[in-house]
PDB file of C-alpha atoms in Angstrom:
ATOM      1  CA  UNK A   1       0.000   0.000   0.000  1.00 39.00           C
ATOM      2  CA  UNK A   2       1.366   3.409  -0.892  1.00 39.00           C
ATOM      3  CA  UNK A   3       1.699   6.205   0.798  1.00 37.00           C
ATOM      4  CA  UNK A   4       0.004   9.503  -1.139  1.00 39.00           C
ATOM      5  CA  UNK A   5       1.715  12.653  -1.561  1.00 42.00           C
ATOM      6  CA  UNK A   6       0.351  15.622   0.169  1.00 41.00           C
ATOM      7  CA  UNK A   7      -2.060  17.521  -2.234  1.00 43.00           C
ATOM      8  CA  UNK A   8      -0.741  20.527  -3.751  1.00 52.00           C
ATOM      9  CA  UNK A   9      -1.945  23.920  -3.377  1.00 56.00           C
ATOM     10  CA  UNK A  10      -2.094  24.292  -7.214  1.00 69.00           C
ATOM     11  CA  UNK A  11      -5.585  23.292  -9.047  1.00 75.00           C
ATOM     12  CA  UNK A  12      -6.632  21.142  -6.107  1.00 82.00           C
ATOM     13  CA  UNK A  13      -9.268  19.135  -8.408  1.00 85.00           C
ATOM     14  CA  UNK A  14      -6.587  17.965 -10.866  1.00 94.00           C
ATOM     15  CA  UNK A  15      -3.988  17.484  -7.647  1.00 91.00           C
ATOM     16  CA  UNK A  16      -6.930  14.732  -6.813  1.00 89.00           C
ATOM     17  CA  UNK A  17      -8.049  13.861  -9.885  1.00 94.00           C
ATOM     18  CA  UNK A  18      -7.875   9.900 -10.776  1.00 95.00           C
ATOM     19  CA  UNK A  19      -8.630   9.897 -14.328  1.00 97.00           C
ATOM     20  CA  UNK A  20      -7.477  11.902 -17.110  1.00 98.00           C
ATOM     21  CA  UNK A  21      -9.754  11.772 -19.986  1.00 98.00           C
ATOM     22  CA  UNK A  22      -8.125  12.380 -23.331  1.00 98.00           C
ATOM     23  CA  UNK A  23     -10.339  14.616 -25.929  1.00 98.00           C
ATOM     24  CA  UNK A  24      -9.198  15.274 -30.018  1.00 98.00           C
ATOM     25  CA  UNK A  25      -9.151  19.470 -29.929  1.00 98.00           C
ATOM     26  CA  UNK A  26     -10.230  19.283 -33.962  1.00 97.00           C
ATOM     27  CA  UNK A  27     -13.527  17.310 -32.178  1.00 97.00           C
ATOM     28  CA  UNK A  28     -15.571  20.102 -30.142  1.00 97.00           C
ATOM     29  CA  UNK A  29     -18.885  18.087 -30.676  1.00 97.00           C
ATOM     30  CA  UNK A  30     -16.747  15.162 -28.273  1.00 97.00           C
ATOM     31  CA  UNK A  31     -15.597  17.956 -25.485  1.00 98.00           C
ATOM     32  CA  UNK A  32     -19.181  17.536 -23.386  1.00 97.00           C
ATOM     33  CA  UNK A  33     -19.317  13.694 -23.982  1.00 97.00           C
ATOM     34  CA  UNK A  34     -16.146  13.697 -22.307  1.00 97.00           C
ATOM     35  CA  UNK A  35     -16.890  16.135 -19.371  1.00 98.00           C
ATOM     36  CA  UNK A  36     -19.685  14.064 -18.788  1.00 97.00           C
ATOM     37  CA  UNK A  37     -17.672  10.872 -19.093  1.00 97.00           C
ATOM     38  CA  UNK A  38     -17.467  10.675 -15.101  1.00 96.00           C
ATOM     39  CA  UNK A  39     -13.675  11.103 -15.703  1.00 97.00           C
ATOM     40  CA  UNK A  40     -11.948  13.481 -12.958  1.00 96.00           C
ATOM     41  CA  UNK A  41     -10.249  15.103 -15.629  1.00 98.00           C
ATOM     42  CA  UNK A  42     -10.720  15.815 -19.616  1.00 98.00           C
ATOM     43  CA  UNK A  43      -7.470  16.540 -21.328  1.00 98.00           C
ATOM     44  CA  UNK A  44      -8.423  18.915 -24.556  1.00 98.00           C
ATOM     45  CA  UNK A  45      -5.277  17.491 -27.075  1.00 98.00           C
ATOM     46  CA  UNK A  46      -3.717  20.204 -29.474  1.00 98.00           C
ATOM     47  CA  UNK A  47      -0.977  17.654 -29.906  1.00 98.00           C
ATOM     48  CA  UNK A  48      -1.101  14.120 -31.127  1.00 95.00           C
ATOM     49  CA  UNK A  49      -4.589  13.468 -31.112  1.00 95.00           C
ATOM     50  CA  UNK A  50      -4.406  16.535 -34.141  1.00 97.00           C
ATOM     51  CA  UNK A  51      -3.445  15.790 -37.698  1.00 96.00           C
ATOM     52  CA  UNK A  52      -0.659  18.240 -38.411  1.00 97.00           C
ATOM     53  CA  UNK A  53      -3.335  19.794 -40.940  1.00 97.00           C
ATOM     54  CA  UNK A  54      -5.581  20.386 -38.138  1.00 97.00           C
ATOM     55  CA  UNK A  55      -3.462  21.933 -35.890  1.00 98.00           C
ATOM     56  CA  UNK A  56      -5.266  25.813 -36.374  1.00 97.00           C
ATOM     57  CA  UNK A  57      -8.466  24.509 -36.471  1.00 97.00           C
ATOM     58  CA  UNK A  58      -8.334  22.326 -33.054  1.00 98.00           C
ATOM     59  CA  UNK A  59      -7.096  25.783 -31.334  1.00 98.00           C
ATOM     60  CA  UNK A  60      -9.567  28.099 -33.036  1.00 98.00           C
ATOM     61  CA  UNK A  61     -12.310  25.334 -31.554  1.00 98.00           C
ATOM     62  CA  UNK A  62     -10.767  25.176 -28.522  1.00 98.00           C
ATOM     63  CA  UNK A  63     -10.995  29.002 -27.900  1.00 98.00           C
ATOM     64  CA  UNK A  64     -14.742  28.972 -29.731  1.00 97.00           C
ATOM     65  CA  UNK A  65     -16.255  26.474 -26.975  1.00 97.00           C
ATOM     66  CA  UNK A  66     -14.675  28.314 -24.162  1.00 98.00           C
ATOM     67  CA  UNK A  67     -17.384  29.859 -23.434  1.00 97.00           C
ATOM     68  CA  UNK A  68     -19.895  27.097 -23.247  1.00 96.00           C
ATOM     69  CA  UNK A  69     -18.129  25.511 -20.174  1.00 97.00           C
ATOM     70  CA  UNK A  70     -19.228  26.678 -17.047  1.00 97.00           C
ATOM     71  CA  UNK A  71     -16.417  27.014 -14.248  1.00 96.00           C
ATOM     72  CA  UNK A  72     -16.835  23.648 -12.560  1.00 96.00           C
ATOM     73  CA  UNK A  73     -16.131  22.660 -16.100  1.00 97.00           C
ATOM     74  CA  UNK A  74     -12.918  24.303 -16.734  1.00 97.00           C
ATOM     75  CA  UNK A  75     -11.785  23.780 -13.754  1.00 96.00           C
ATOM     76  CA  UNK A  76     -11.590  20.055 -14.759  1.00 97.00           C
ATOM     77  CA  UNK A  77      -9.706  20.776 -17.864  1.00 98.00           C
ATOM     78  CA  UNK A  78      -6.581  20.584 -18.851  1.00 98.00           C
ATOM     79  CA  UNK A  79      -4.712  21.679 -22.280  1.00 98.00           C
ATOM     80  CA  UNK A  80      -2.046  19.281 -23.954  1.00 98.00           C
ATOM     81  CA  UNK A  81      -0.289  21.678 -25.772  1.00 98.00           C
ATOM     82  CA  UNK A  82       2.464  21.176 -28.712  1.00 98.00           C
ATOM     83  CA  UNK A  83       5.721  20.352 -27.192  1.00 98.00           C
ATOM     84  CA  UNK A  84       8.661  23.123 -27.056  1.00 97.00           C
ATOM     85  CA  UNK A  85      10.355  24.129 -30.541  1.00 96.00           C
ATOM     86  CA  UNK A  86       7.385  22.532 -32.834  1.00 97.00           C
ATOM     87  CA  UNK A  87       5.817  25.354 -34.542  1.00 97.00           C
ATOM     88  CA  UNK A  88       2.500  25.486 -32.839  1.00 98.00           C
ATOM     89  CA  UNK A  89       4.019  25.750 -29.568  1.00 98.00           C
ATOM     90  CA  UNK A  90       3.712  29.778 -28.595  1.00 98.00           C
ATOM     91  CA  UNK A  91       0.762  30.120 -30.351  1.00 98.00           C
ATOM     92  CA  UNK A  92      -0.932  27.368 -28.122  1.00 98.00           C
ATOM     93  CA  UNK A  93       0.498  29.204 -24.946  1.00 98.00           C
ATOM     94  CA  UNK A  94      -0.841  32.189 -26.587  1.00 98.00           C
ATOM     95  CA  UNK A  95      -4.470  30.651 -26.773  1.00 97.00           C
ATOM     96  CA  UNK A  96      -4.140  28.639 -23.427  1.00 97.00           C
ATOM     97  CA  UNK A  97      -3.182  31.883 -21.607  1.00 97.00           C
ATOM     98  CA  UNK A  98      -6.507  33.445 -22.501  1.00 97.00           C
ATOM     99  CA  UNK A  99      -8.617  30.515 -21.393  1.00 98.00           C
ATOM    100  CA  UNK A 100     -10.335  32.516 -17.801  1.00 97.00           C
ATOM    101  CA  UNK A 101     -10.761  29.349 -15.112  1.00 96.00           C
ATOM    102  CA  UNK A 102      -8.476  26.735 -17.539  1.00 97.00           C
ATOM    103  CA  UNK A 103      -7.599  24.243 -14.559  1.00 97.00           C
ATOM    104  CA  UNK A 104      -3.943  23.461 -15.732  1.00 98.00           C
ATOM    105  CA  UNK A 105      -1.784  22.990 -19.262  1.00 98.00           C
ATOM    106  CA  UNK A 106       0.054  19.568 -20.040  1.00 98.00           C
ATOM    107  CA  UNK A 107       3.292  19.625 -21.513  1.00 98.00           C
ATOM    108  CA  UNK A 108       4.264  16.754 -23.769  1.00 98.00           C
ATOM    109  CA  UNK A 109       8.060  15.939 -23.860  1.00 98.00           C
ATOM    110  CA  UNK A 110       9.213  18.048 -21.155  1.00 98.00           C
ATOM    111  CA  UNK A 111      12.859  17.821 -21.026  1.00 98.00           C
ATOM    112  CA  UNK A 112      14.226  20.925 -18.544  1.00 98.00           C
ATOM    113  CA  UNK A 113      12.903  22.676 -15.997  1.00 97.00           C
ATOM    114  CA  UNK A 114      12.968  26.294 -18.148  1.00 98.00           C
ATOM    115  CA  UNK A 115      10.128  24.507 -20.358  1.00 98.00           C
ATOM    116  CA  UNK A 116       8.238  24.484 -17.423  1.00 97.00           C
ATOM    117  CA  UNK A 117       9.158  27.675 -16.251  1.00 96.00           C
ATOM    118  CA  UNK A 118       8.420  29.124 -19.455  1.00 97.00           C
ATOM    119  CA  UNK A 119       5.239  27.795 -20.091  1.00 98.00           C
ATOM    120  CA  UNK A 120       3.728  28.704 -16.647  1.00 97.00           C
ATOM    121  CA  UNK A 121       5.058  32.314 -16.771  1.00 97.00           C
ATOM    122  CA  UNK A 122       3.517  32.250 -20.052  1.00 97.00           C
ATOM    123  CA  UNK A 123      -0.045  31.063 -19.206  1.00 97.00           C
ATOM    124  CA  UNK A 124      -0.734  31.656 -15.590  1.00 96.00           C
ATOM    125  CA  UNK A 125      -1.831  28.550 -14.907  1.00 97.00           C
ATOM    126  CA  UNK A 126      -0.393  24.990 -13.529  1.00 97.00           C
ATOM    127  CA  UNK A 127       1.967  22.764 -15.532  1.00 98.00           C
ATOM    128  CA  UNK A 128       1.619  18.900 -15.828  1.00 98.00           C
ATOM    129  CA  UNK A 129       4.595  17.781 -17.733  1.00 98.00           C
ATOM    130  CA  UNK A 130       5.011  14.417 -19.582  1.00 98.00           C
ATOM    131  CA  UNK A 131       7.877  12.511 -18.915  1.00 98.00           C
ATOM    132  CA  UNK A 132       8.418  11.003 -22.602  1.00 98.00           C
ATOM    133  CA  UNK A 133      12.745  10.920 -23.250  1.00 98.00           C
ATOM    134  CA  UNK A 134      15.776   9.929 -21.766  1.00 98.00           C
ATOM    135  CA  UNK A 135      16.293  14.084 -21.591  1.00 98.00           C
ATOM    136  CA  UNK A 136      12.794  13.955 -19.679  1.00 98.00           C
ATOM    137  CA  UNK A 137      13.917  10.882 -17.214  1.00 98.00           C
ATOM    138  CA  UNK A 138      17.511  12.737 -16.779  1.00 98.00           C
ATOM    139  CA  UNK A 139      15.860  15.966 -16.015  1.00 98.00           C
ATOM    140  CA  UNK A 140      12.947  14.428 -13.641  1.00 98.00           C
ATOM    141  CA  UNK A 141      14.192  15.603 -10.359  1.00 98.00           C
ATOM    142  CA  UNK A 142      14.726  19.447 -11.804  1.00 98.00           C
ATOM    143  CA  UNK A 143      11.196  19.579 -13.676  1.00 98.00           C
ATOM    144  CA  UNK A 144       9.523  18.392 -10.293  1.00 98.00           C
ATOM    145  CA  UNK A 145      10.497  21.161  -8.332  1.00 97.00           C
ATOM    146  CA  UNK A 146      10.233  23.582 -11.368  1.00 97.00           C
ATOM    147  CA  UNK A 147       7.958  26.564 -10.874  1.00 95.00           C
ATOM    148  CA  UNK A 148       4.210  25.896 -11.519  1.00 96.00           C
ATOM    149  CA  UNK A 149       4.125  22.153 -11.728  1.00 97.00           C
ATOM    150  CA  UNK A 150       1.214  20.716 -10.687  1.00 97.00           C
ATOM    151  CA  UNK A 151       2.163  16.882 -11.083  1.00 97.00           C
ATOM    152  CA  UNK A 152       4.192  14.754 -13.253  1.00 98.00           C
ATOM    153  CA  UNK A 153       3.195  12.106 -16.265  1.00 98.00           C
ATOM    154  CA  UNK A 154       4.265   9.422 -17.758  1.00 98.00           C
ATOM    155  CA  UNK A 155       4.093   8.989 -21.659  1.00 97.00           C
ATOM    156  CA  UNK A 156       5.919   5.591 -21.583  1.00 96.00           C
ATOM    157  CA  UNK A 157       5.211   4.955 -25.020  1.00 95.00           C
ATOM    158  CA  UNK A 158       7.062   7.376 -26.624  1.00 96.00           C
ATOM    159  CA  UNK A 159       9.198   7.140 -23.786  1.00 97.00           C
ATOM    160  CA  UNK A 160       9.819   3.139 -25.269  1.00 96.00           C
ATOM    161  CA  UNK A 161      10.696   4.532 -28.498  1.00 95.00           C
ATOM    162  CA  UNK A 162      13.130   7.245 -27.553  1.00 96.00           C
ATOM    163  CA  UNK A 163      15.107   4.821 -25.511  1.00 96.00           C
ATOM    164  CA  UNK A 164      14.727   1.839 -27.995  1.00 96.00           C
ATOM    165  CA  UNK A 165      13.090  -0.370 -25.702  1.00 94.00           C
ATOM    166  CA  UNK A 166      10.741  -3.237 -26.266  1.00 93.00           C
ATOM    167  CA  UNK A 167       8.612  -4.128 -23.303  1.00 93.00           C
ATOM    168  CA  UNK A 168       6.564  -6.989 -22.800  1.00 91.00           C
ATOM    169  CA  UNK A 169       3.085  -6.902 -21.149  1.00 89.00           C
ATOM    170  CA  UNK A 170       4.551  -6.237 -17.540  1.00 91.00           C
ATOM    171  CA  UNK A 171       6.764  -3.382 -18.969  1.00 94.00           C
ATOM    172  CA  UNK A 172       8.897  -4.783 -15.978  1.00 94.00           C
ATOM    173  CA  UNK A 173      11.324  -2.994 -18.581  1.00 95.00           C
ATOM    174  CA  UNK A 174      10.978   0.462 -17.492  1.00 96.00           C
ATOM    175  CA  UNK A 175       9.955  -0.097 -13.899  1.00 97.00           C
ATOM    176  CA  UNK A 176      12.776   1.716 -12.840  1.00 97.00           C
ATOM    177  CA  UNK A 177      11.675   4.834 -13.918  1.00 97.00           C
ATOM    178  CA  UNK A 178       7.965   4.711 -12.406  1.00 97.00           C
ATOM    179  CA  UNK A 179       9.706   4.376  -9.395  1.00 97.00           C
ATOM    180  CA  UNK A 180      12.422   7.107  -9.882  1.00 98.00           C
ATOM    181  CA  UNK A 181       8.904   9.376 -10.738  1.00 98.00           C
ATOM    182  CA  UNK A 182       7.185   8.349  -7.621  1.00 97.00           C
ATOM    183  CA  UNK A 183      10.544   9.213  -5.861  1.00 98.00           C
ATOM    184  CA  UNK A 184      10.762  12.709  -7.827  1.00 98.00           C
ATOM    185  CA  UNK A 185       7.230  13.704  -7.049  1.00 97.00           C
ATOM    186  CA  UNK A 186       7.557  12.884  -3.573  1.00 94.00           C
ATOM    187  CA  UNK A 187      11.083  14.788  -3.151  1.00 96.00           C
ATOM    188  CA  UNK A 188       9.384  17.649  -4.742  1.00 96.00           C
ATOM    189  CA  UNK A 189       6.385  17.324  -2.340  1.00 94.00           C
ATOM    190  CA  UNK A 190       4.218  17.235  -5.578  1.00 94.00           C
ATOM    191  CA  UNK A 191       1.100  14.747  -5.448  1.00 92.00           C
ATOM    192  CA  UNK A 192       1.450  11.166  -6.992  1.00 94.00           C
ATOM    193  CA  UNK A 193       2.177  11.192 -10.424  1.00 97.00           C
ATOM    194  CA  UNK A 194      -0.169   9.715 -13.188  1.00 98.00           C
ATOM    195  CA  UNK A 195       0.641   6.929 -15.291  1.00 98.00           C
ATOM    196  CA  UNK A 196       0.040   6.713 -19.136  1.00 97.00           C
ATOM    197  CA  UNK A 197      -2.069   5.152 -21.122  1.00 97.00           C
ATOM    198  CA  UNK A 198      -3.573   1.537 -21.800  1.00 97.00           C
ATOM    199  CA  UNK A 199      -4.076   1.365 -25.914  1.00 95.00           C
ATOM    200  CA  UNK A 200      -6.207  -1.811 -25.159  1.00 94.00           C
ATOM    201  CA  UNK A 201      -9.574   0.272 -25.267  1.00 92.00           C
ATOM    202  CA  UNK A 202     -11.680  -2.667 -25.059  1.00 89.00           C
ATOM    203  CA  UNK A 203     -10.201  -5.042 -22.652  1.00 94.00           C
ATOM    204  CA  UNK A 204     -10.790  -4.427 -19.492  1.00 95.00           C
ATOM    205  CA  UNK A 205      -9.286  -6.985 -17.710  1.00 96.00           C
ATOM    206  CA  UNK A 206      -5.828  -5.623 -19.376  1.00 96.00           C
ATOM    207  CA  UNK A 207      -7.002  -2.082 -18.440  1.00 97.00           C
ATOM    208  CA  UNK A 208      -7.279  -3.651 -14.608  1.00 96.00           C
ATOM    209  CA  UNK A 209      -4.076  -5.071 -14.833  1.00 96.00           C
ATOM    210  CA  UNK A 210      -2.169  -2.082 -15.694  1.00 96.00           C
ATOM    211  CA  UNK A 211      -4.315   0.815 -13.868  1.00 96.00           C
ATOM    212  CA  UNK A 212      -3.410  -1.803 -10.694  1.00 95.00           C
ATOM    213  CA  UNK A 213       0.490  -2.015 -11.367  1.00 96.00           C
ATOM    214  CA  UNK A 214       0.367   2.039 -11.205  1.00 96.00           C
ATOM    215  CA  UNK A 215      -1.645   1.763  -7.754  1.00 93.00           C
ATOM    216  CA  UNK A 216       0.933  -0.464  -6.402  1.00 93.00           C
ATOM    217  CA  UNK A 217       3.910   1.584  -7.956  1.00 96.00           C
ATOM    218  CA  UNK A 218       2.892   4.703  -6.367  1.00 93.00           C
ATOM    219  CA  UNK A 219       1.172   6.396  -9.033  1.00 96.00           C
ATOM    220  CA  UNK A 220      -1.998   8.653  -7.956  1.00 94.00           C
ATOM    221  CA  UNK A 221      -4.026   8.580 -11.533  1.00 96.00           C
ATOM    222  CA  UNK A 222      -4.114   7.134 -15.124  1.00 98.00           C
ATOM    223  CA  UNK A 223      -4.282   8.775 -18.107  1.00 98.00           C
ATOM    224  CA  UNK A 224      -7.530   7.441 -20.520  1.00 98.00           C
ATOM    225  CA  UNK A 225      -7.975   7.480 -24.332  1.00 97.00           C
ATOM    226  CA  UNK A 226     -12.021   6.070 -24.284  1.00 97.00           C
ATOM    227  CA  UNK A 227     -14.430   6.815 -22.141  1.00 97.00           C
ATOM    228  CA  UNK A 228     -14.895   3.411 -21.212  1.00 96.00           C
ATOM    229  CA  UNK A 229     -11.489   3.113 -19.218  1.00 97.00           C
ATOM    230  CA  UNK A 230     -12.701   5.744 -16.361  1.00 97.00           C
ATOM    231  CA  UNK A 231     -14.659   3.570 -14.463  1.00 96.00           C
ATOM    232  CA  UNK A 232     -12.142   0.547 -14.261  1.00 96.00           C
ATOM    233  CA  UNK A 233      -9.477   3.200 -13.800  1.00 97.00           C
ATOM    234  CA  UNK A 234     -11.550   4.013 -10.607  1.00 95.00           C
ATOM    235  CA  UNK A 235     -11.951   0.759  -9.354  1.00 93.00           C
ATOM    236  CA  UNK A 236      -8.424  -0.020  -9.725  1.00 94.00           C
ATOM    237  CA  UNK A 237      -6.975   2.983  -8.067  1.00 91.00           C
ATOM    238  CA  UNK A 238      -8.907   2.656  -4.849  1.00 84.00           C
ATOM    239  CA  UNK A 239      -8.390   1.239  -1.906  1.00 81.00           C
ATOM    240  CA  UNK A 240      -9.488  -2.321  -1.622  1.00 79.00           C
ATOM    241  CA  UNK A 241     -12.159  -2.964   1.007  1.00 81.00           C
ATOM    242  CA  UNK A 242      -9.903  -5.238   3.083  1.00 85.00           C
ATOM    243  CA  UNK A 243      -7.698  -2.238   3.057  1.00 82.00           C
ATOM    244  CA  UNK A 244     -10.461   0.409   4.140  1.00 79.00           C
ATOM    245  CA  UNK A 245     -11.166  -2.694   7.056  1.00 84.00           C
ATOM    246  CA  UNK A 246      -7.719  -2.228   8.163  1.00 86.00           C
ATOM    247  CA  UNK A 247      -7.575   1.417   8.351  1.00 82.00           C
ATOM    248  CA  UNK A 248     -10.758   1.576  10.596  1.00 90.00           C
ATOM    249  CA  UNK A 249      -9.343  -0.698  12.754  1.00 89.00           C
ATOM    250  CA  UNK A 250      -5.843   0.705  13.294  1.00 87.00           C
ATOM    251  CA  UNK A 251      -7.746   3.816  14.063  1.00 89.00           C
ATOM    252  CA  UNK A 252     -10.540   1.957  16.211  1.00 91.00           C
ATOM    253  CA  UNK A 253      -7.459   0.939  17.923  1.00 89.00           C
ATOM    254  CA  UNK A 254      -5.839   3.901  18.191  1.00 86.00           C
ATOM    255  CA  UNK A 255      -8.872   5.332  19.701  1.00 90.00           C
ATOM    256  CA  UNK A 256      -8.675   2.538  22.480  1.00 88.00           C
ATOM    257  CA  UNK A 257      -5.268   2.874  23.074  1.00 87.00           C
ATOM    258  CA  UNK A 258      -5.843   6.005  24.796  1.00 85.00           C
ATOM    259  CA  UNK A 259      -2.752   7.269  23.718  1.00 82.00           C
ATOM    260  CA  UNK A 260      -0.633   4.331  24.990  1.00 81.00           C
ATOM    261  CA  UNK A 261       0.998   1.699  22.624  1.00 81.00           C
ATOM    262  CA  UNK A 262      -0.786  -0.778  20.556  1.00 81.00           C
ATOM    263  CA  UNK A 263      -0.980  -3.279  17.735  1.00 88.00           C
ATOM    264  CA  UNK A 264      -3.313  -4.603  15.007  1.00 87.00           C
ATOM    265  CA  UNK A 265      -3.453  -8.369  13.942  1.00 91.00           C
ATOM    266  CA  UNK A 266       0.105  -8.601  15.531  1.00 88.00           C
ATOM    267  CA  UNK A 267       2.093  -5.747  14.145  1.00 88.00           C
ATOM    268  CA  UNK A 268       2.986  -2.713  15.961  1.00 84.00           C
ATOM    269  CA  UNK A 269       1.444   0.400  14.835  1.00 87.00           C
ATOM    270  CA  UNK A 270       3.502   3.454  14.715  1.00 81.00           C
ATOM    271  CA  UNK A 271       2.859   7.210  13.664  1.00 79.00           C
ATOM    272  CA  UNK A 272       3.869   6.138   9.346  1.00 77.00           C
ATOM    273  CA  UNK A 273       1.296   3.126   9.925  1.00 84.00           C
ATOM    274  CA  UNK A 274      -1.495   5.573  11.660  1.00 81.00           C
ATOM    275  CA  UNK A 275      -0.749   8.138   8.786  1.00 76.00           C
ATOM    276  CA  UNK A 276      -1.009   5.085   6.129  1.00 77.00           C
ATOM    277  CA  UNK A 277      -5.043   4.099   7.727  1.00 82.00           C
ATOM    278  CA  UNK A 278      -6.127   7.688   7.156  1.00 82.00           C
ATOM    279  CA  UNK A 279      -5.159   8.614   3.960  1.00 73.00           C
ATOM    280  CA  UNK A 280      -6.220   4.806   2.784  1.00 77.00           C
ATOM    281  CA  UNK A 281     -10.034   6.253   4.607  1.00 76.00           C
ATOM    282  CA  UNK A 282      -9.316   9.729   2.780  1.00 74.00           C
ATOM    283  CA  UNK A 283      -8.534   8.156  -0.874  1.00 71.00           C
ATOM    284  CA  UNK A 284     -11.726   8.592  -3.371  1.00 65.00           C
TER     285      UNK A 284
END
């Protein structure tokens, strides 16, 4: 069982959120589907969701339905912006900055800490920046504690292909660096990160497998690319209800104690282990 990160004071709704519902920018008529998707979070993509012919239009529709979101709304959405040094990059920043309640911008292929920087400076609003290069993975600790950022993300499959890497269903291949991100985010006192993406859109028992291997990892949240995903997402990031059973019982216990030492089914409870039972309780 992991411990969570303490929320951050930045967009507390997104420093919470659990899912993180992907949306094509070029597809307006899709952005209310997937607000009311029951995901914590929609993601409006400007980046590879967008044929490079499209890139204008998803921006100028972006900036068009604005105004039919109410703030509740926006304060669920984020941006995924073009990455640094592609051409649509400052004018996205450009558009994102004059989005009034936007919750946060994502970042793909964040790779230094002045991205960040730049980017937040630029907008006004929180940065979640995807992990998605060996620059990105080299960089981690110094994005994390960049200026702005609300959380950190995984794109591990572009990650894969930047560093050559074949993984099998496990991805046991790049565990390493889930666990250097959980490390990062918790150095930088950021909330747990959120994992990538499952491509299998209609398997949910894959979809379970993976959204559980982030749980145990660390990770806070999954990113989604169908609608469908959110509720297993959900199911698979909570706590189990053996695990809520043992948190009300360490605290029952505590309770009992009166202050004075005690255990639960044989195991000493200390102050890490009380902490552990109440965030378990506190977890959506």
């Amino acid at each position: 069982m992991s411990v969570p990160s303490r929320p951050s004071p930045l967009a507390p709704t997104l420093a919470l959120a659990r899912s993180f519902l992907f949306v094509p920018g070029h597809r307006p008529e899709r952005f209310a589907k997937a607000l009311a998707s029951g995901a914590d979070a929609v993601i409006i993509d400007l980046e590879d969701a967008v044929p490079l012919d499209a890139k204008d239009t998803a921006r100028s529709a972006l900036l068009s339905a604005w105004a039919d979101f109410d703030a509740d709304q926006r304060a669920r959405l984020l941006v995924r912006v073009n990455p640094a040094g592609t051409p649509w990059h400052e004018a996205d920043l450009a558009a994102v900055a004059s989005l009034s309640g936007l919750g946060a911008l994502m970042l793909p292929k964040a790779e230094n800490p002045q991205q960040l920087e730049h980017a937040f400076t630029a907008c006004g609003v929180p940065v979640l920046p995807l992990i998605e290069s060996a620059e990105g993975v080299g960089q981690m600790d110094a994005i994390a504690r960049a200026s702005g950022v609300l959380r950190l993300g995984l794109g591990h499959i572009d990650l894969q292909a930047d560093l050559r890497i074949i993984c099998g269903p496990d991805e046991a291949e790049i565990a390493p660096i889930r666990l250097a991100m959980v490390v990062a985010s918790r150095r930088a006192h950021l909330p747990a990160p959120v994992d990538g993406v499952t491509t299998a859109t209609t398997d949910a028992d894959v979809l379970a497998r993976d959204a559980q291997r982030s749980r145990r990892f660390g990770f806070g949240a999954k990113l989604c690319i169908h609608p469908a995903q959110v509720a297993g997402v959900h199911q698979a990031l909570a706590p189990t209800e053996a695990e809520c059973d043992w948190a009300r019982r360490v605290l029952a216990a505590e309770v009992a104690a009166g202050g004075g030492a005690f255990s639960v089914d044989g195991k000493m409870v200390d102050p890490p282990v009380l902490l552990l039972a109440r965030q378990i309780l506190l977890t959506p």
